[in-house]
């Protein structure tokens, strides 16, 4: 009994000590939380005071006065430019929307739905050309596509940009329509691999054509000047020559891909089939004819592609 009483008293003492420790920890945590809250409130109050002082500063007040005096003028000019170029913006929006619909539907569909591809692509083309003919006439598309310019004086930057973008979308829509027309051909006349090779050649041809297409438009804009002085005559022709040199330097990349695709249009060699030794040692891909940037060597004894 004596041992049991001593054990009970020791247990009570341990429980009391444990409770005191817990209470001490709780008090310390509350004091720590109170200190953190006080520090956070102090920092927040300091930041608010600094922002209030910044808002009430004389420099910021002068900036707001200047902004409120100038901003309405720029808003008026912007709205005037939007209303003046409303039909141009509308035609560009329609061209982008029709091309996006035709291209996304064609890319997402399968060959079993080839008649739907063709119908949808022709519908987009008809809507696009009718819309352009309604506001600007079909010559606004056909003449620039023949590497000629129909811009009238004064030649402005936005007028040139509008012609370049509209003609670019027109060629893209025609490219999608041609691809959709090829899918209608029966499989026994043109297989899937040859069809992919034709798609590649059509896409590279379209890219090459669209790369050269805006050269006459921008050349005429860069060589045009409102004033006929020796200085403006020299500067305008100088900028036009620089633009032509710039396009000529970059055309070799697109031209090389188009040339390689044209040279191998009737060959069905691709990754996964038997390739020649020369093609294995080549630094170009046998599908897109682009240079390898970061080749990876696969260390396997056999690989099924």
PDB file of C-alpha atoms in Angstrom:
ATOM      1  CA  UNK A   1       0.000   0.000   0.000  1.00  0.00           C
ATOM      2  CA  UNK A   2       2.824   2.389   0.819  1.00  0.00           C
ATOM      3  CA  UNK A   3       4.459   1.711  -2.557  1.00  0.00           C
ATOM      4  CA  UNK A   4       1.133   2.266  -4.331  1.00  0.00           C
ATOM      5  CA  UNK A   5       0.600   5.588  -2.577  1.00  0.00           C
ATOM      6  CA  UNK A   6       4.121   6.737  -3.490  1.00  0.00           C
ATOM      7  CA  UNK A   7       3.555   5.699  -7.131  1.00  0.00           C
ATOM      8  CA  UNK A   8       0.264   7.612  -7.198  1.00  0.00           C
ATOM      9  CA  UNK A   9       1.873  10.744  -5.722  1.00  0.00           C
ATOM     10  CA  UNK A  10       4.731  10.574  -8.260  1.00  0.00           C
ATOM     11  CA  UNK A  11       2.221  10.176 -11.103  1.00  0.00           C
ATOM     12  CA  UNK A  12       0.280  13.215  -9.884  1.00  0.00           C
ATOM     13  CA  UNK A  13       3.506  15.224  -9.640  1.00  0.00           C
ATOM     14  CA  UNK A  14       4.482  14.232 -13.208  1.00  0.00           C
ATOM     15  CA  UNK A  15       1.073  15.216 -14.514  1.00  0.00           C
ATOM     16  CA  UNK A  16       1.303  18.574 -12.736  1.00  0.00           C
ATOM     17  CA  UNK A  17       4.783  19.190 -14.184  1.00  0.00           C
ATOM     18  CA  UNK A  18       3.549  18.239 -17.663  1.00  0.00           C
ATOM     19  CA  UNK A  19       0.609  20.612 -17.329  1.00  0.00           C
ATOM     20  CA  UNK A  20       2.936  23.412 -16.197  1.00  0.00           C
ATOM     21  CA  UNK A  21       5.232  22.782 -19.179  1.00  0.00           C
ATOM     22  CA  UNK A  22       2.262  22.847 -21.593  1.00  0.00           C
ATOM     23  CA  UNK A  23       0.982  26.062 -20.006  1.00  0.00           C
ATOM     24  CA  UNK A  24       4.440  27.620 -20.284  1.00  0.00           C
ATOM     25  CA  UNK A  25       4.715  26.633 -23.959  1.00  0.00           C
ATOM     26  CA  UNK A  26       1.240  28.020 -24.622  1.00  0.00           C
ATOM     27  CA  UNK A  27       2.114  31.313 -22.929  1.00  0.00           C
ATOM     28  CA  UNK A  28       5.345  31.558 -24.915  1.00  0.00           C
ATOM     29  CA  UNK A  29       3.533  30.817 -28.197  1.00  0.00           C
ATOM     30  CA  UNK A  30       0.910  33.419 -27.392  1.00  0.00           C
ATOM     31  CA  UNK A  31       3.599  35.964 -26.584  1.00  0.00           C
ATOM     32  CA  UNK A  32       5.422  35.051 -29.819  1.00  0.00           C
ATOM     33  CA  UNK A  33       2.218  35.346 -31.845  1.00  0.00           C
ATOM     34  CA  UNK A  34       1.436  38.671 -30.221  1.00  0.00           C
ATOM     35  CA  UNK A  35       4.932  39.910 -31.014  1.00  0.00           C
ATOM     36  CA  UNK A  36       4.619  38.748 -34.638  1.00  0.00           C
ATOM     37  CA  UNK A  37       1.213  40.369 -34.986  1.00  0.00           C
ATOM     38  CA  UNK A  38       2.554  43.606 -33.575  1.00  0.00           C
ATOM     39  CA  UNK A  39       5.538  43.516 -35.957  1.00  0.00           C
ATOM     40  CA  UNK A  40       3.269  42.751 -38.927  1.00  0.00           C
ATOM     41  CA  UNK A  41       0.942  45.594 -38.011  1.00  0.00           C
ATOM     42  CA  UNK A  42       3.902  47.931 -37.671  1.00  0.00           C
ATOM     43  CA  UNK A  43       5.272  46.946 -41.099  1.00  0.00           C
ATOM     44  CA  UNK A  44       1.838  47.267 -42.695  1.00  0.00           C
ATOM     45  CA  UNK A  45       1.319  50.682 -41.149  1.00  0.00           C
ATOM     46  CA  UNK A  46       4.756  51.754 -42.359  1.00  0.00           C
ATOM     47  CA  UNK A  47       3.993  50.650 -45.940  1.00  0.00           C
ATOM     48  CA  UNK A  48       0.617  52.413 -45.877  1.00  0.00           C
ATOM     49  CA  UNK A  49       2.242  55.605 -44.682  1.00  0.00           C
ATOM     50  CA  UNK A  50       4.836  55.390 -47.436  1.00  0.00           C
ATOM     51  CA  UNK A  51       2.169  54.836 -50.113  1.00  0.00           C
ATOM     52  CA  UNK A  52       0.132  57.720 -48.718  1.00  0.00           C
ATOM     53  CA  UNK A  53       3.176  59.959 -48.860  1.00  0.00           C
ATOM     54  CA  UNK A  54       3.901  58.846 -52.428  1.00  0.00           C
ATOM     55  CA  UNK A  55       0.345  59.586 -53.557  1.00  0.00           C
ATOM     56  CA  UNK A  56       0.450  63.008 -51.939  1.00  0.00           C
ATOM     57  CA  UNK A  57       3.851  63.865 -53.427  1.00  0.00           C
ATOM     58  CA  UNK A  58       4.097  66.831 -55.777  1.00  0.00           C
ATOM     59  CA  UNK A  59       5.806  64.850 -58.567  1.00  0.00           C
ATOM     60  CA  UNK A  60       3.014  62.301 -58.757  1.00  0.00           C
ATOM     61  CA  UNK A  61       0.391  65.024 -58.692  1.00  0.00           C
ATOM     62  CA  UNK A  62       2.044  66.747 -61.660  1.00  0.00           C
ATOM     63  CA  UNK A  63       2.240  63.412 -63.511  1.00  0.00           C
ATOM     64  CA  UNK A  64      -1.489  62.796 -63.027  1.00  0.00           C
ATOM     65  CA  UNK A  65      -2.289  66.307 -64.251  1.00  0.00           C
ATOM     66  CA  UNK A  66      -0.238  65.809 -67.418  1.00  0.00           C
ATOM     67  CA  UNK A  67      -1.728  62.357 -67.975  1.00  0.00           C
ATOM     68  CA  UNK A  68      -5.302  63.598 -67.594  1.00  0.00           C
ATOM     69  CA  UNK A  69      -4.587  66.417 -70.035  1.00  0.00           C
ATOM     70  CA  UNK A  70      -2.965  64.208 -72.699  1.00  0.00           C
ATOM     71  CA  UNK A  71      -4.876  60.925 -72.364  1.00  0.00           C
ATOM     72  CA  UNK A  72      -8.219  62.168 -73.788  1.00  0.00           C
ATOM     73  CA  UNK A  73      -6.416  63.415 -76.910  1.00  0.00           C
ATOM     74  CA  UNK A  74      -4.825  60.013 -77.547  1.00  0.00           C
ATOM     75  CA  UNK A  75      -8.167  58.284 -76.940  1.00  0.00           C
ATOM     76  CA  UNK A  76      -9.816  60.521 -79.544  1.00  0.00           C
ATOM     77  CA  UNK A  77      -7.012  59.871 -82.062  1.00  0.00           C
ATOM     78  CA  UNK A  78      -7.201  56.123 -81.432  1.00  0.00           C
ATOM     79  CA  UNK A  79     -10.976  56.010 -81.912  1.00  0.00           C
ATOM     80  CA  UNK A  80     -10.644  58.064 -85.110  1.00  0.00           C
ATOM     81  CA  UNK A  81      -8.039  55.632 -86.452  1.00  0.00           C
ATOM     82  CA  UNK A  82     -10.264  52.661 -85.557  1.00  0.00           C
ATOM     83  CA  UNK A  83     -13.275  54.158 -87.339  1.00  0.00           C
ATOM     84  CA  UNK A  84     -11.194  55.088 -90.395  1.00  0.00           C
ATOM     85  CA  UNK A  85      -9.738  51.603 -90.638  1.00  0.00           C
ATOM     86  CA  UNK A  86     -12.874  49.769 -89.552  1.00  0.00           C
ATOM     87  CA  UNK A  87     -13.342  47.875 -92.815  1.00  0.00           C
ATOM     88  CA  UNK A  88      -9.646  47.020 -92.965  1.00  0.00           C
ATOM     89  CA  UNK A  89      -9.750  45.600 -89.442  1.00  0.00           C
ATOM     90  CA  UNK A  90     -12.975  43.783 -90.273  1.00  0.00           C
ATOM     91  CA  UNK A  91     -11.494  42.201 -93.400  1.00  0.00           C
ATOM     92  CA  UNK A  92      -8.376  41.105 -91.510  1.00  0.00           C
ATOM     93  CA  UNK A  93     -10.473  39.629 -88.707  1.00  0.00           C
ATOM     94  CA  UNK A  94     -12.657  37.760 -91.209  1.00  0.00           C
ATOM     95  CA  UNK A  95      -9.596  36.442 -93.066  1.00  0.00           C
ATOM     96  CA  UNK A  96      -7.983  35.214 -89.853  1.00  0.00           C
ATOM     97  CA  UNK A  97     -11.210  33.607 -88.619  1.00  0.00           C
ATOM     98  CA  UNK A  98     -11.950  31.808 -91.893  1.00  0.00           C
ATOM     99  CA  UNK A  99      -8.399  30.523 -92.203  1.00  0.00           C
ATOM    100  CA  UNK A 100      -8.394  29.340 -88.588  1.00  0.00           C
ATOM    101  CA  UNK A 101     -11.681  27.482 -89.069  1.00  0.00           C
ATOM    102  CA  UNK A 102     -10.553  25.817 -92.293  1.00  0.00           C
ATOM    103  CA  UNK A 103      -7.106  24.871 -91.033  1.00  0.00           C
ATOM    104  CA  UNK A 104      -8.170  23.628 -87.587  1.00  0.00           C
ATOM    105  CA  UNK A 105     -10.966  21.498 -89.041  1.00  0.00           C
ATOM    106  CA  UNK A 106      -8.648  20.053 -91.676  1.00  0.00           C
ATOM    107  CA  UNK A 107      -5.908  19.243 -89.168  1.00  0.00           C
ATOM    108  CA  UNK A 108      -8.249  17.687 -86.612  1.00  0.00           C
ATOM    109  CA  UNK A 109     -10.242  15.533 -89.022  1.00  0.00           C
ATOM    110  CA  UNK A 110      -9.357  12.182 -90.542  1.00  0.00           C
ATOM    111  CA  UNK A 111      -9.165  11.029 -94.083  1.00  0.00           C
ATOM    112  CA  UNK A 112     -12.517   9.223 -93.817  1.00  0.00           C
ATOM    113  CA  UNK A 113     -14.148  12.674 -93.625  1.00  0.00           C
ATOM    114  CA  UNK A 114     -12.426  13.996 -96.746  1.00  0.00           C
ATOM    115  CA  UNK A 115     -15.643  15.248 -98.374  1.00  0.00           C
ATOM    116  CA  UNK A 116     -16.385  17.313 -95.288  1.00  0.00           C
ATOM    117  CA  UNK A 117     -12.821  18.695 -95.510  1.00  0.00           C
ATOM    118  CA  UNK A 118     -13.324  19.743 -99.095  1.00  0.00           C
ATOM    119  CA  UNK A 119     -16.749  21.261 -98.478  1.00  0.00           C
ATOM    120  CA  UNK A 120     -15.591  23.198 -95.449  1.00  0.00           C
ATOM    121  CA  UNK A 121     -12.448  24.493 -97.175  1.00  0.00           C
ATOM    122  CA  UNK A 122     -14.323  25.596-100.292  1.00  0.00           C
ATOM    123  CA  UNK A 123     -16.942  27.303 -98.120  1.00  0.00           C
ATOM    124  CA  UNK A 124     -14.266  29.245 -96.255  1.00  0.00           C
ATOM    125  CA  UNK A 125     -12.613  30.252 -99.527  1.00  0.00           C
ATOM    126  CA  UNK A 126     -15.902  31.430-101.033  1.00  0.00           C
ATOM    127  CA  UNK A 127     -16.766  33.477 -97.950  1.00  0.00           C
ATOM    128  CA  UNK A 128     -13.303  35.026 -97.870  1.00  0.00           C
ATOM    129  CA  UNK A 129     -13.159  36.063-101.525  1.00  0.00           C
ATOM    130  CA  UNK A 130     -16.754  37.311-101.520  1.00  0.00           C
ATOM    131  CA  UNK A 131     -16.088  39.396 -98.430  1.00  0.00           C
ATOM    132  CA  UNK A 132     -12.978  40.953 -99.951  1.00  0.00           C
ATOM    133  CA  UNK A 133     -14.758  41.539-103.264  1.00  0.00           C
ATOM    134  CA  UNK A 134     -17.612  43.313-101.487  1.00  0.00           C
ATOM    135  CA  UNK A 135     -15.403  45.978 -99.891  1.00  0.00           C
ATOM    136  CA  UNK A 136     -12.205  46.139-101.955  1.00  0.00           C
ATOM    137  CA  UNK A 137     -12.744  44.111-105.131  1.00  0.00           C
ATOM    138  CA  UNK A 138     -11.037  40.913-106.180  1.00  0.00           C
ATOM    139  CA  UNK A 139      -8.221  42.842-107.837  1.00  0.00           C
ATOM    140  CA  UNK A 140      -7.063  43.772-104.329  1.00  0.00           C
ATOM    141  CA  UNK A 141      -6.045  40.106-103.990  1.00  0.00           C
ATOM    142  CA  UNK A 142      -5.215  38.967-107.526  1.00  0.00           C
ATOM    143  CA  UNK A 143      -2.958  41.905-108.406  1.00  0.00           C
ATOM    144  CA  UNK A 144      -0.697  41.563-105.328  1.00  0.00           C
ATOM    145  CA  UNK A 145      -0.615  37.789-105.852  1.00  0.00           C
ATOM    146  CA  UNK A 146       0.881  38.504-109.297  1.00  0.00           C
ATOM    147  CA  UNK A 147       3.746  40.469-107.663  1.00  0.00           C
ATOM    148  CA  UNK A 148       2.231  43.826-108.585  1.00  0.00           C
ATOM    149  CA  UNK A 149       1.147  46.708-106.401  1.00  0.00           C
ATOM    150  CA  UNK A 150      -2.157  48.549-106.647  1.00  0.00           C
ATOM    151  CA  UNK A 151      -1.458  51.001-103.831  1.00  0.00           C
ATOM    152  CA  UNK A 152      -2.334  54.583-104.690  1.00  0.00           C
ATOM    153  CA  UNK A 153      -0.568  57.711-103.492  1.00  0.00           C
ATOM    154  CA  UNK A 154      -0.072  58.572-100.726  1.00  0.00           C
ATOM    155  CA  UNK A 155       1.241  55.140 -99.800  1.00  0.00           C
ATOM    156  CA  UNK A 156       0.916  54.658 -96.050  1.00  0.00           C
ATOM    157  CA  UNK A 157       2.309  52.026 -93.734  1.00  0.00           C
ATOM    158  CA  UNK A 158      -1.062  50.668 -92.623  1.00  0.00           C
ATOM    159  CA  UNK A 159      -2.392  50.429 -96.178  1.00  0.00           C
ATOM    160  CA  UNK A 160       0.662  48.400 -97.169  1.00  0.00           C
ATOM    161  CA  UNK A 161       0.370  46.205 -94.088  1.00  0.00           C
ATOM    162  CA  UNK A 162      -3.312  45.544 -94.825  1.00  0.00           C
ATOM    163  CA  UNK A 163      -2.574  44.393 -98.385  1.00  0.00           C
ATOM    164  CA  UNK A 164       0.288  42.151 -97.242  1.00  0.00           C
ATOM    165  CA  UNK A 165      -1.740  40.451 -94.502  1.00  0.00           C
ATOM    166  CA  UNK A 166      -4.872  39.949 -96.615  1.00  0.00           C
ATOM    167  CA  UNK A 167      -2.918  38.398 -99.493  1.00  0.00           C
ATOM    168  CA  UNK A 168      -1.002  36.183 -97.058  1.00  0.00           C
ATOM    169  CA  UNK A 169      -4.251  34.842 -95.591  1.00  0.00           C
ATOM    170  CA  UNK A 170      -5.624  34.340 -99.106  1.00  0.00           C
ATOM    171  CA  UNK A 171      -2.678  32.121-100.049  1.00  0.00           C
ATOM    172  CA  UNK A 172      -3.024  30.186 -96.791  1.00  0.00           C
ATOM    173  CA  UNK A 173      -6.721  29.528 -97.416  1.00  0.00           C
ATOM    174  CA  UNK A 174      -5.986  28.396-100.988  1.00  0.00           C
ATOM    175  CA  UNK A 175      -3.276  26.058 -99.636  1.00  0.00           C
ATOM    176  CA  UNK A 176      -5.692  24.434 -97.189  1.00  0.00           C
ATOM    177  CA  UNK A 177      -8.275  24.067 -99.975  1.00  0.00           C
ATOM    178  CA  UNK A 178      -5.755  22.320-102.239  1.00  0.00           C
ATOM    179  CA  UNK A 179      -4.816  19.928 -99.426  1.00  0.00           C
ATOM    180  CA  UNK A 180      -8.461  19.144 -98.804  1.00  0.00           C
ATOM    181  CA  UNK A 181      -8.939  18.485-102.515  1.00  0.00           C
ATOM    182  CA  UNK A 182      -6.107  15.948-102.502  1.00  0.00           C
ATOM    183  CA  UNK A 183      -7.739  13.990 -99.687  1.00  0.00           C
ATOM    184  CA  UNK A 184     -10.729  13.300-101.960  1.00  0.00           C
ATOM    185  CA  UNK A 185      -8.570  11.163-104.255  1.00  0.00           C
ATOM    186  CA  UNK A 186      -8.990   7.405-103.649  1.00  0.00           C
ATOM    187  CA  UNK A 187      -6.346   5.585-101.659  1.00  0.00           C
ATOM    188  CA  UNK A 188      -5.542   3.245-104.561  1.00  0.00           C
ATOM    189  CA  UNK A 189      -4.404   6.237-106.644  1.00  0.00           C
ATOM    190  CA  UNK A 190      -2.464   8.007-103.922  1.00  0.00           C
ATOM    191  CA  UNK A 191      -1.338   6.317-100.727  1.00  0.00           C
ATOM    192  CA  UNK A 192      -0.976   7.871 -97.332  1.00  0.00           C
ATOM    193  CA  UNK A 193       2.798   8.184 -97.532  1.00  0.00           C
ATOM    194  CA  UNK A 194       2.736   9.831-100.951  1.00  0.00           C
ATOM    195  CA  UNK A 195      -0.091  12.076 -99.787  1.00  0.00           C
ATOM    196  CA  UNK A 196       1.997  13.218 -96.823  1.00  0.00           C
ATOM    197  CA  UNK A 197       4.902  13.943 -99.168  1.00  0.00           C
ATOM    198  CA  UNK A 198       2.600  16.021-101.384  1.00  0.00           C
ATOM    199  CA  UNK A 199       1.276  17.861 -98.347  1.00  0.00           C
ATOM    200  CA  UNK A 200       4.841  18.674 -97.361  1.00  0.00           C
ATOM    201  CA  UNK A 201       5.714  19.959-100.830  1.00  0.00           C
ATOM    202  CA  UNK A 202       2.546  22.076-101.012  1.00  0.00           C
ATOM    203  CA  UNK A 203       3.258  23.585 -97.599  1.00  0.00           C
ATOM    204  CA  UNK A 204       6.869  24.426 -98.473  1.00  0.00           C
ATOM    205  CA  UNK A 205       5.759  25.884-101.811  1.00  0.00           C
ATOM    206  CA  UNK A 206       3.197  28.023-100.024  1.00  0.00           C
ATOM    207  CA  UNK A 207       5.793  29.238 -97.517  1.00  0.00           C
ATOM    208  CA  UNK A 208       8.275  30.069-100.265  1.00  0.00           C
ATOM    209  CA  UNK A 209       5.624  31.928-102.289  1.00  0.00           C
ATOM    210  CA  UNK A 210       4.349  33.847 -99.257  1.00  0.00           C
ATOM    211  CA  UNK A 211       7.896  34.804 -98.335  1.00  0.00           C
ATOM    212  CA  UNK A 212       8.523  36.459-101.714  1.00  0.00           C
ATOM    213  CA  UNK A 213       4.989  37.848-102.111  1.00  0.00           C
ATOM    214  CA  UNK A 214       5.248  41.009 -99.937  1.00  0.00           C
ATOM    215  CA  UNK A 215       8.519  42.192-101.503  1.00  0.00           C
ATOM    216  CA  UNK A 216       6.898  44.439-104.183  1.00  0.00           C
ATOM    217  CA  UNK A 217       4.513  45.998-101.652  1.00  0.00           C
ATOM    218  CA  UNK A 218       7.154  46.897 -99.081  1.00  0.00           C
ATOM    219  CA  UNK A 219       9.651  47.947-101.737  1.00  0.00           C
ATOM    220  CA  UNK A 220       7.183  50.445-103.141  1.00  0.00           C
ATOM    221  CA  UNK A 221       6.369  51.759 -99.682  1.00  0.00           C
ATOM    222  CA  UNK A 222      10.045  52.161 -98.743  1.00  0.00           C
ATOM    223  CA  UNK A 223      10.858  53.907-102.035  1.00  0.00           C
ATOM    224  CA  UNK A 224       7.916  56.329-101.766  1.00  0.00           C
ATOM    225  CA  UNK A 225       8.297  59.834-100.383  1.00  0.00           C
ATOM    226  CA  UNK A 226       5.927  62.784-100.024  1.00  0.00           C
ATOM    227  CA  UNK A 227       8.687  65.276-100.837  1.00  0.00           C
ATOM    228  CA  UNK A 228      10.996  65.122-103.823  1.00  0.00           C
ATOM    229  CA  UNK A 229      14.403  66.153-102.545  1.00  0.00           C
ATOM    230  CA  UNK A 230      17.833  64.620-103.163  1.00  0.00           C
ATOM    231  CA  UNK A 231      18.072  63.512 -99.541  1.00  0.00           C
ATOM    232  CA  UNK A 232      14.689  61.751 -99.473  1.00  0.00           C
ATOM    233  CA  UNK A 233      15.350  60.203-102.902  1.00  0.00           C
ATOM    234  CA  UNK A 234      18.601  58.680-101.674  1.00  0.00           C
ATOM    235  CA  UNK A 235      17.219  57.567 -98.303  1.00  0.00           C
ATOM    236  CA  UNK A 236      14.104  55.938 -99.773  1.00  0.00           C
ATOM    237  CA  UNK A 237      16.032  53.921-102.327  1.00  0.00           C
ATOM    238  CA  UNK A 238      18.599  53.056 -99.666  1.00  0.00           C
ATOM    239  CA  UNK A 239      15.939  51.572 -97.377  1.00  0.00           C
ATOM    240  CA  UNK A 240      14.375  49.663-100.280  1.00  0.00           C
ATOM    241  CA  UNK A 241      17.738  48.150-101.234  1.00  0.00           C
ATOM    242  CA  UNK A 242      18.395  47.187 -97.616  1.00  0.00           C
ATOM    243  CA  UNK A 243      15.023  45.433 -97.450  1.00  0.00           C
ATOM    244  CA  UNK A 244      15.707  43.462-100.647  1.00  0.00           C
ATOM    245  CA  UNK A 245      19.136  42.413 -99.354  1.00  0.00           C
ATOM    246  CA  UNK A 246      17.577  41.351 -96.061  1.00  0.00           C
ATOM    247  CA  UNK A 247      14.991  39.161 -97.811  1.00  0.00           C
ATOM    248  CA  UNK A 248      17.632  37.695-100.127  1.00  0.00           C
ATOM    249  CA  UNK A 249      19.820  36.678 -97.182  1.00  0.00           C
ATOM    250  CA  UNK A 250      16.996  34.854 -95.403  1.00  0.00           C
ATOM    251  CA  UNK A 251      15.462  33.177 -98.435  1.00  0.00           C
ATOM    252  CA  UNK A 252      18.151  30.505 -98.569  1.00  0.00           C
ATOM    253  CA  UNK A 253      16.690  28.619 -95.581  1.00  0.00           C
ATOM    254  CA  UNK A 254      13.162  28.411 -97.005  1.00  0.00           C
ATOM    255  CA  UNK A 255      14.488  27.926-100.519  1.00  0.00           C
ATOM    256  CA  UNK A 256      16.666  24.992 -99.479  1.00  0.00           C
ATOM    257  CA  UNK A 257      13.745  23.212 -97.794  1.00  0.00           C
ATOM    258  CA  UNK A 258      11.541  23.764-100.832  1.00  0.00           C
ATOM    259  CA  UNK A 259      14.285  22.536-103.188  1.00  0.00           C
ATOM    260  CA  UNK A 260      14.929  19.379-101.158  1.00  0.00           C
ATOM    261  CA  UNK A 261      11.216  18.657-100.919  1.00  0.00           C
ATOM    262  CA  UNK A 262      10.797  19.177-104.676  1.00  0.00           C
ATOM    263  CA  UNK A 263      13.784  16.980-105.467  1.00  0.00           C
ATOM    264  CA  UNK A 264      12.381  14.116-103.374  1.00  0.00           C
ATOM    265  CA  UNK A 265       8.685  14.585-104.031  1.00  0.00           C
ATOM    266  CA  UNK A 266       8.398  11.205-105.764  1.00  0.00           C
ATOM    267  CA  UNK A 267      10.512   9.370-103.193  1.00  0.00           C
ATOM    268  CA  UNK A 268       8.861   7.804-100.179  1.00  0.00           C
ATOM    269  CA  UNK A 269      11.984   7.526 -98.020  1.00  0.00           C
ATOM    270  CA  UNK A 270      11.365   8.653 -94.467  1.00  0.00           C
ATOM    271  CA  UNK A 271      12.294   7.781 -90.920  1.00  0.00           C
ATOM    272  CA  UNK A 272      11.355   4.182 -90.214  1.00  0.00           C
ATOM    273  CA  UNK A 273      12.158   2.797 -93.661  1.00  0.00           C
ATOM    274  CA  UNK A 274      15.321   1.709 -95.429  1.00  0.00           C
ATOM    275  CA  UNK A 275      17.508   4.738 -96.040  1.00  0.00           C
ATOM    276  CA  UNK A 276      20.711   5.053 -97.977  1.00  0.00           C
ATOM    277  CA  UNK A 277      24.159   5.478 -96.454  1.00  0.00           C
ATOM    278  CA  UNK A 278      24.322   9.051 -97.670  1.00  0.00           C
ATOM    279  CA  UNK A 279      21.054   9.921 -95.974  1.00  0.00           C
ATOM    280  CA  UNK A 280      22.212   8.289 -92.737  1.00  0.00           C
ATOM    281  CA  UNK A 281      25.355  10.439 -92.743  1.00  0.00           C
ATOM    282  CA  UNK A 282      23.446  13.586 -93.691  1.00  0.00           C
ATOM    283  CA  UNK A 283      23.029  16.415 -91.206  1.00  0.00           C
ATOM    284  CA  UNK A 284      19.450  17.002 -92.373  1.00  0.00           C
ATOM    285  CA  UNK A 285      16.217  15.296 -91.434  1.00  0.00           C
ATOM    286  CA  UNK A 286      14.794  13.032 -94.153  1.00  0.00           C
ATOM    287  CA  UNK A 287      11.274  14.349 -93.473  1.00  0.00           C
ATOM    288  CA  UNK A 288      11.506  18.130 -93.123  1.00  0.00           C
ATOM    289  CA  UNK A 289      15.048  18.574 -94.596  1.00  0.00           C
ATOM    290  CA  UNK A 290      16.019  20.826 -91.701  1.00  0.00           C
ATOM    291  CA  UNK A 291      19.408  20.660 -89.975  1.00  0.00           C
ATOM    292  CA  UNK A 292      19.722  18.625 -86.793  1.00  0.00           C
ATOM    293  CA  UNK A 293      20.227  20.914 -83.805  1.00  0.00           C
ATOM    294  CA  UNK A 294      20.722  18.496 -80.901  1.00  0.00           C
ATOM    295  CA  UNK A 295      20.992  14.911 -82.200  1.00  0.00           C
ATOM    296  CA  UNK A 296      20.555  12.131 -79.642  1.00  0.00           C
ATOM    297  CA  UNK A 297      22.317   8.785 -80.043  1.00  0.00           C
ATOM    298  CA  UNK A 298      20.153   5.821 -79.015  1.00  0.00           C
ATOM    299  CA  UNK A 299      22.281   3.034 -77.508  1.00  0.00           C
ATOM    300  CA  UNK A 300      20.126  -0.009 -78.365  1.00  0.00           C
ATOM    301  CA  UNK A 301      20.975  -3.171 -80.240  1.00  0.00           C
ATOM    302  CA  UNK A 302      17.648  -3.189 -82.078  1.00  0.00           C
ATOM    303  CA  UNK A 303      14.929  -0.613 -82.416  1.00  0.00           C
ATOM    304  CA  UNK A 304      11.573  -0.892 -84.125  1.00  0.00           C
ATOM    305  CA  UNK A 305      10.480   2.469 -85.542  1.00  0.00           C
TER     306      UNK A 305
END
